[in-house]
Coordinates of C-alpha atoms in Angstrom, one line a residue:
M123 CA -0.1 0.2 0.7
N124 CA 1.0 3.6 -0.6
S125 CA 2.7 4.3 2.6
S126 CA 0.8 8.1 2.2
V127 CA -2.4 7.1 2.6
P128 CA -3.8 6.2 5.4
P129 CA -4.9 1.9 6.5
F130 CA -8.8 1.8 6.8
S131 CA -11.6 1.8 9.7
V132 CA -14.3 0.8 11.4
L133 CA -15.6 1.6 14.2
S134 CA -18.4 -0.5 15.6
G135 CA -21.1 1.3 18.0
A136 CA -19.6 -0.9 20.8
Q137 CA -16.6 0.5 19.9
V138 CA -17.7 3.7 20.5
Q139 CA -19.8 2.9 24.0
Q140 CA -16.5 1.4 25.8
V141 CA -15.1 4.9 24.8
L142 CA -17.3 7.9 25.6
G143 CA -19.6 5.1 28.8
G144 CA -18.3 6.6 32.0
R145 CA -16.0 9.5 30.4
E146 CA -19.2 12.4 29.4
S147 CA -16.8 15.0 32.1
E148 CA -14.2 14.0 29.2
V149 CA -16.8 14.3 26.3
I150 CA -18.6 18.1 28.1
D151 CA -14.0 19.0 27.1
V152 CA -14.3 17.9 24.6
V153 CA -17.6 19.4 22.6
E154 CA -16.7 22.5 24.9
A155 CA -13.4 22.9 22.9
A156 CA -15.3 22.4 19.6
Y157 CA -17.4 25.2 20.9
R158 CA -14.7 27.7 20.6
L159 CA -12.4 25.8 17.8
H160 CA -16.3 26.8 15.8
G161 CA -16.8 31.0 17.3
E162 CA -13.0 31.2 16.3
G163 CA -14.0 30.4 13.0
A164 CA -11.6 27.1 12.9
T165 CA -14.1 25.0 11.3
V166 CA -16.5 24.8 8.2
N167 CA -19.9 24.1 8.8
P168 CA -21.6 23.5 5.4
D169 CA -25.5 24.0 5.7
S170 CA -27.4 20.6 7.1
Y171 CA -28.7 18.2 3.5
F172 CA -32.2 16.9 4.2
L173 CA -33.2 14.0 1.8
R174 CA -36.6 13.1 2.8
F175 CA -39.6 11.0 1.4
P176 CA -43.3 12.3 0.0
D177 CA -44.5 8.3 0.7
R178 CA -43.3 8.9 4.2
P179 CA -43.5 12.9 4.9
S180 CA -42.0 11.7 8.1
S181 CA -39.4 10.3 8.3
R182 CA -35.7 11.4 6.4
I183 CA -32.2 11.3 6.3
I184 CA -29.5 13.8 7.0
A185 CA -26.3 14.8 6.2
L186 CA -23.7 16.2 8.2
P187 CA -20.9 17.5 6.1
A188 CA -17.1 19.7 8.7
S189 CA -14.0 20.4 9.1
V190 CA -12.2 21.3 12.0
K191 CA -9.1 22.7 12.5
G192 CA -6.5 23.1 15.4
D193 CA -6.2 19.9 17.7
V194 CA -8.8 17.9 15.6
G195 CA -7.7 18.3 12.3
V196 CA -10.1 16.5 10.3
H197 CA -13.0 16.4 7.7
G198 CA -16.5 14.1 7.5
I199 CA -19.7 13.3 7.3
K200 CA -22.5 12.6 9.2
W201 CA -25.2 10.1 7.3
I202 CA -28.0 10.2 10.3
S203 CA -31.4 8.7 9.6
S204 CA -34.6 8.7 11.3
F205 CA -37.8 7.3 11.1
P206 CA -40.5 7.4 14.0
E207 CA -42.1 4.9 12.4
N208 CA -39.3 2.3 14.4
V209 CA -40.7 2.9 17.8
A210 CA -43.3 1.1 17.1
A211 CA -41.4 -2.0 15.4
G212 CA -39.1 -1.7 19.0
I213 CA -35.3 -0.3 17.2
P214 CA -34.4 3.7 17.9
R215 CA -36.2 6.1 16.4
A216 CA -32.6 7.0 14.5
S217 CA -28.9 5.7 12.9
A218 CA -26.4 7.0 11.4
V219 CA -23.0 6.4 10.5
L220 CA -20.4 9.2 10.1
I221 CA -16.5 8.6 7.5
L222 CA -13.8 10.7 9.4
N223 CA -11.1 12.0 6.2
D224 CA -7.4 12.4 6.0
A225 CA -7.3 16.5 6.4
E226 CA -4.3 16.2 4.6
T227 CA -5.0 13.8 1.1
G228 CA -9.0 13.6 2.4
Y229 CA -8.6 10.4 2.7
P230 CA -11.4 8.8 4.1
F231 CA -10.0 7.0 6.9
A232 CA -12.7 6.0 9.2
C233 CA -16.3 4.3 9.8
L234 CA -18.2 4.6 12.9
E235 CA -21.4 4.0 14.5
S236 CA -22.5 7.1 14.7
S237 CA -26.0 6.9 16.6
I238 CA -23.9 6.8 19.4
I239 CA -21.6 9.7 19.1
S240 CA -24.8 12.0 17.5
A241 CA -26.1 11.0 21.0
A242 CA -23.3 11.9 23.4
R243 CA -22.6 14.7 21.8
T244 CA -26.3 15.9 21.4
A245 CA -26.5 15.4 25.2
A246 CA -22.6 16.9 26.0
S247 CA -23.9 20.2 24.4
A248 CA -26.9 20.4 26.5
A249 CA -24.8 19.4 29.9
L250 CA -22.6 22.3 28.7
A251 CA -25.7 24.9 28.0
A252 CA -28.0 23.9 30.8
R253 CA -24.1 24.7 33.6
T254 CA -23.0 27.8 31.6
L255 CA -26.3 29.3 31.1
S256 CA -27.9 28.6 34.9
D257 CA -24.3 29.9 36.4
Q258 CA -24.4 32.5 34.7
R259 CA -28.1 32.8 36.3
G260 CA -26.6 32.3 39.8
T261 CA -27.9 28.7 40.9
R262 CA -28.4 26.2 39.0
P263 CA -32.0 23.9 38.4
R264 CA -33.0 20.9 41.0
R265 CA -36.3 20.2 39.1
V266 CA -35.7 18.9 36.0
G267 CA -38.7 17.3 33.8
F268 CA -37.8 15.8 31.0
F269 CA -40.8 16.5 27.2
G270 CA -40.5 13.2 25.2
V271 CA -38.0 9.9 26.9
G272 CA -36.4 8.3 24.2
L273 CA -33.1 6.9 24.2
I274 CA -31.7 10.6 23.2
A275 CA -33.6 11.3 26.7
R276 CA -31.6 9.2 28.5
Y277 CA -28.2 10.4 26.9
L278 CA -29.1 13.8 28.3
H279 CA -30.4 12.2 31.5
T280 CA -26.7 10.8 32.0
Y281 CA -25.1 13.3 30.9
L282 CA -26.6 15.7 33.1
T283 CA -26.2 14.6 35.9
R284 CA -23.0 13.8 35.4
G285 CA -21.8 17.1 34.4
G286 CA -22.8 19.2 37.6
L287 CA -25.6 18.5 38.2
E288 CA -27.9 17.0 41.0
F289 CA -31.3 17.3 40.9
D290 CA -34.5 16.3 44.5
E291 CA -37.1 16.1 41.5
I292 CA -37.2 14.7 38.3
G293 CA -40.6 14.7 36.1
V294 CA -41.4 12.8 33.0
H295 CA -43.6 13.3 30.6
D296 CA -44.7 11.8 26.8
L297 CA -47.8 10.7 24.5
S298 CA -47.4 7.1 25.3
A299 CA -48.4 6.3 29.1
E300 CA -45.9 2.9 28.1
H301 CA -43.1 4.4 27.4
A302 CA -43.5 7.2 30.3
D303 CA -43.0 4.8 33.0
G304 CA -40.6 2.5 31.0
F305 CA -37.9 6.1 31.3
K306 CA -39.5 6.2 34.8
G307 CA -37.8 3.1 36.1
Y308 CA -35.2 4.2 34.2
L309 CA -34.5 7.0 36.0
E310 CA -35.4 4.9 39.4
R311 CA -32.5 2.2 38.9
A312 CA -30.0 5.3 38.0
H313 CA -29.7 6.5 41.1
Q314 CA -30.4 3.9 43.3
D315 CA -26.3 3.6 44.1
T316 CA -26.1 8.0 44.0
D317 CA -24.4 9.2 47.1
G318 CA -27.3 10.6 48.8
P319 CA -31.1 10.4 49.1
A320 CA -32.7 10.3 44.9
P321 CA -34.7 12.2 43.9
T322 CA -38.4 11.9 43.6
V323 CA -39.8 11.0 39.8
T324 CA -42.6 11.1 38.6
V325 CA -45.0 10.8 35.2
H326 CA -47.2 14.1 34.5
D327 CA -50.3 13.3 32.5
K328 CA -51.0 17.2 31.7
A329 CA -47.7 19.1 29.4
E330 CA -48.8 22.6 31.4
D331 CA -48.2 20.3 34.5
L332 CA -44.3 19.4 34.1
I333 CA -43.5 22.3 32.7
R334 CA -44.1 24.8 35.5
S335 CA -42.8 22.2 37.7
S336 CA -39.4 22.0 36.5
D337 CA -36.4 24.7 37.0
L338 CA -34.8 23.4 33.8
V339 CA -36.8 22.0 31.0
V340 CA -35.8 19.6 28.5
F341 CA -37.9 19.1 24.7
A342 CA -36.0 15.7 23.2
T343 CA -39.5 14.8 21.2
V344 CA -39.5 14.2 17.5
A345 CA -42.2 17.1 17.0
G346 CA -42.8 18.4 13.5
E347 CA -44.4 21.5 14.2
P348 CA -44.6 23.9 17.9
H349 CA -47.4 22.2 20.6
V350 CA -46.4 24.3 23.6
T351 CA -47.8 27.6 23.0
D352 CA -48.7 29.1 26.6
T353 CA -46.4 31.2 27.5
S354 CA -47.9 31.8 30.7
W355 CA -46.5 27.9 31.3
F356 CA -43.2 29.9 31.2
T357 CA -43.5 32.9 34.1
H358 CA -41.6 30.7 36.5
N359 CA -38.4 31.4 34.6
P360 CA -37.4 28.1 33.6
L361 CA -34.4 27.5 31.7
V362 CA -35.3 25.1 28.4
L363 CA -33.2 22.8 26.7
H364 CA -35.1 23.3 23.1
I365 CA -32.9 20.3 22.1
S366 CA -36.2 19.0 19.7
L367 CA -35.9 22.3 18.2
R368 CA -39.7 22.1 17.1
D369 CA -42.0 22.0 21.0
L370 CA -42.6 26.0 21.1
S371 CA -44.5 29.0 19.6
P372 CA -43.3 32.2 18.5
E373 CA -45.2 33.7 20.7
I374 CA -42.5 31.3 23.8
I375 CA -39.9 32.4 22.0
L376 CA -40.4 35.8 21.0
D377 CA -41.5 35.8 25.1
S378 CA -37.6 34.5 26.5
W379 CA -34.0 34.5 26.1
N380 CA -32.3 32.7 23.4
V381 CA -29.1 30.9 22.9
V382 CA -28.8 28.7 20.4
D383 CA -25.2 27.5 19.3
D384 CA -25.4 29.0 15.8
I385 CA -27.1 31.7 14.6
D386 CA -27.8 31.0 11.0
H387 CA -27.5 27.2 11.6
C388 CA -31.1 27.8 13.3
M389 CA -32.3 30.1 11.1
K390 CA -34.4 27.5 8.8
A391 CA -35.8 24.0 8.3
Q392 CA -38.6 25.5 10.0
T393 CA -37.2 25.0 13.8
S394 CA -39.0 27.5 15.7
P395 CA -36.2 30.3 15.7
H396 CA -37.3 29.8 12.2
L397 CA -41.1 30.3 13.5
A398 CA -39.9 33.4 16.2
E399 CA -37.4 35.2 12.7
Q400 CA -40.2 35.0 10.2
R401 CA -43.3 36.9 12.0
V402 CA -41.3 39.3 12.9
G403 CA -39.3 39.6 10.5
N404 CA -35.8 40.2 12.2
R405 CA -33.3 38.1 14.9
E406 CA -33.6 40.5 17.6
F407 CA -34.8 37.7 20.1
V408 CA -31.4 36.3 20.1
A409 CA -29.0 37.4 22.4
G410 CA -26.3 34.8 20.1
T411 CA -24.2 31.7 21.3
L412 CA -23.2 29.0 23.2
H413 CA -19.6 31.0 22.1
D414 CA -20.6 33.8 23.4
A415 CA -21.6 32.4 27.0
L416 CA -18.8 31.2 26.9
E417 CA -16.7 33.7 26.8
N418 CA -19.1 35.7 28.8
R419 CA -20.3 38.1 25.7
I420 CA -23.8 37.2 27.2
T421 CA -25.2 37.0 30.4
A422 CA -28.5 34.5 30.9
P423 CA -31.0 36.2 33.3
A424 CA -32.4 35.3 36.0
D425 CA -36.3 37.1 35.1
R426 CA -37.3 35.5 32.0
P427 CA -37.5 31.9 30.4
V428 CA -34.0 31.4 29.3
V429 CA -34.2 28.9 26.2
F430 CA -31.3 27.5 25.0
S431 CA -32.0 25.7 21.2
P432 CA -29.3 24.0 19.2
F433 CA -29.6 22.8 15.8
G434 CA -26.5 20.4 16.6
L435 CA -23.6 21.1 14.6
G436 CA -21.7 18.7 12.3
V437 CA -18.7 19.9 13.8
L438 CA -19.2 18.3 16.9
D439 CA -19.5 15.2 15.4
M440 CA -16.3 15.6 13.8
A441 CA -14.3 15.9 17.2
V442 CA -16.5 13.7 19.3
A443 CA -15.3 11.5 17.0
K444 CA -12.0 12.2 15.9
H445 CA -11.3 11.6 19.4
V446 CA -13.0 8.1 19.5
H447 CA -10.7 6.6 16.9
D448 CA -7.5 8.6 18.3
H449 CA -8.1 6.4 21.6
L450 CA -8.9 3.0 19.8
S451 CA -5.6 3.7 18.0
A452 CA -3.4 4.2 20.7
T453 CA -4.7 1.4 22.6
G454 CA -3.9 -0.8 19.2
T455 CA -7.5 -2.0 19.3
L456 CA -8.8 0.0 15.3
H457 CA -11.1 -2.7 13.2
T458 CA -8.6 -2.2 10.1
I459 CA -9.4 -3.3 6.6
P460 CA -6.8 -4.6 4.5
D461 CA -6.4 -3.4 0.8
F462 CA -9.8 -1.5 1.2
F463 CA -7.7 1.3 -1.1
H464 CA -6.9 -0.2 -4.0
D465 CA -5.1 0.3 -8.0
L466 CA -3.6 3.8 -5.5
N467 CA -0.1 3.4 -9.1
R468 CA -1.2 5.8 -11.2
Y469 CA 0.3 4.1 -14.6
G470 CA -1.1 1.1 -12.8

């Protein structure tokens, strides 16, 4: 093989989980470093491309290309599908792979199972935002409510609790009573071995009750359009992690202090902030980005609802994937594919 062509490796979900599981604080640091590189202009993060299907309007496959400089030094693309009907069949809604490309030659050098990477980077981003914005407000939330209880919600809970937040009360709400009860059971098991008293876990039949009883509200649904419309539910000024992006009406967005991961990316695809922009014709309701908050250029207020709406940046996926690859490479446990690249001689 030509020595300038990198070996090609395939990294399974089991290997990804082995590297990331139990290292949530480390992953949050990786994501924070990626946000800082993005804020400093050391990334390329084009628009995501949505492959949609006329006969299955609720399903989609999304391509997220990205490039990261700095210590990450990699190009790549994540190819992630969302088929909500999978849940009824007993398999996760989302599935994904990610390709890493060598920064010098452009050659692909790794293919990773990426649903775990995607969930981890999403949860790490949310935990980083929750910690940063709540500290700016002067108090960390003790009552959290999860609106939507799929796999992402489980990762969000793990990263929030292992990223420095402690809860006395946890609320749960989902359209499926069965799924809500299942998530309640997970939460109770997850806190069995923790120090101190376990938080009280309550399933709320009404969305209003969940929101009003939570200082931190986490939206992790598959909603395609706003379904929470009453601004009075937020008069207690909670911190809202609007992970699923399309749950809140424009009125709630406009009544809140808003921070996003990237303004241009968030203002598209009929997200709640995009709908708010269409309503008022400007973006003045957005205070800034999470990078602005990390740099203390903006400060989250305590006397208004604070909403973090992350569109999800491919650069975060690349940073976490490269972290996983480098760890496995250092331990000599990469599964390489001999002769993956073939016929490399220009003249045969």
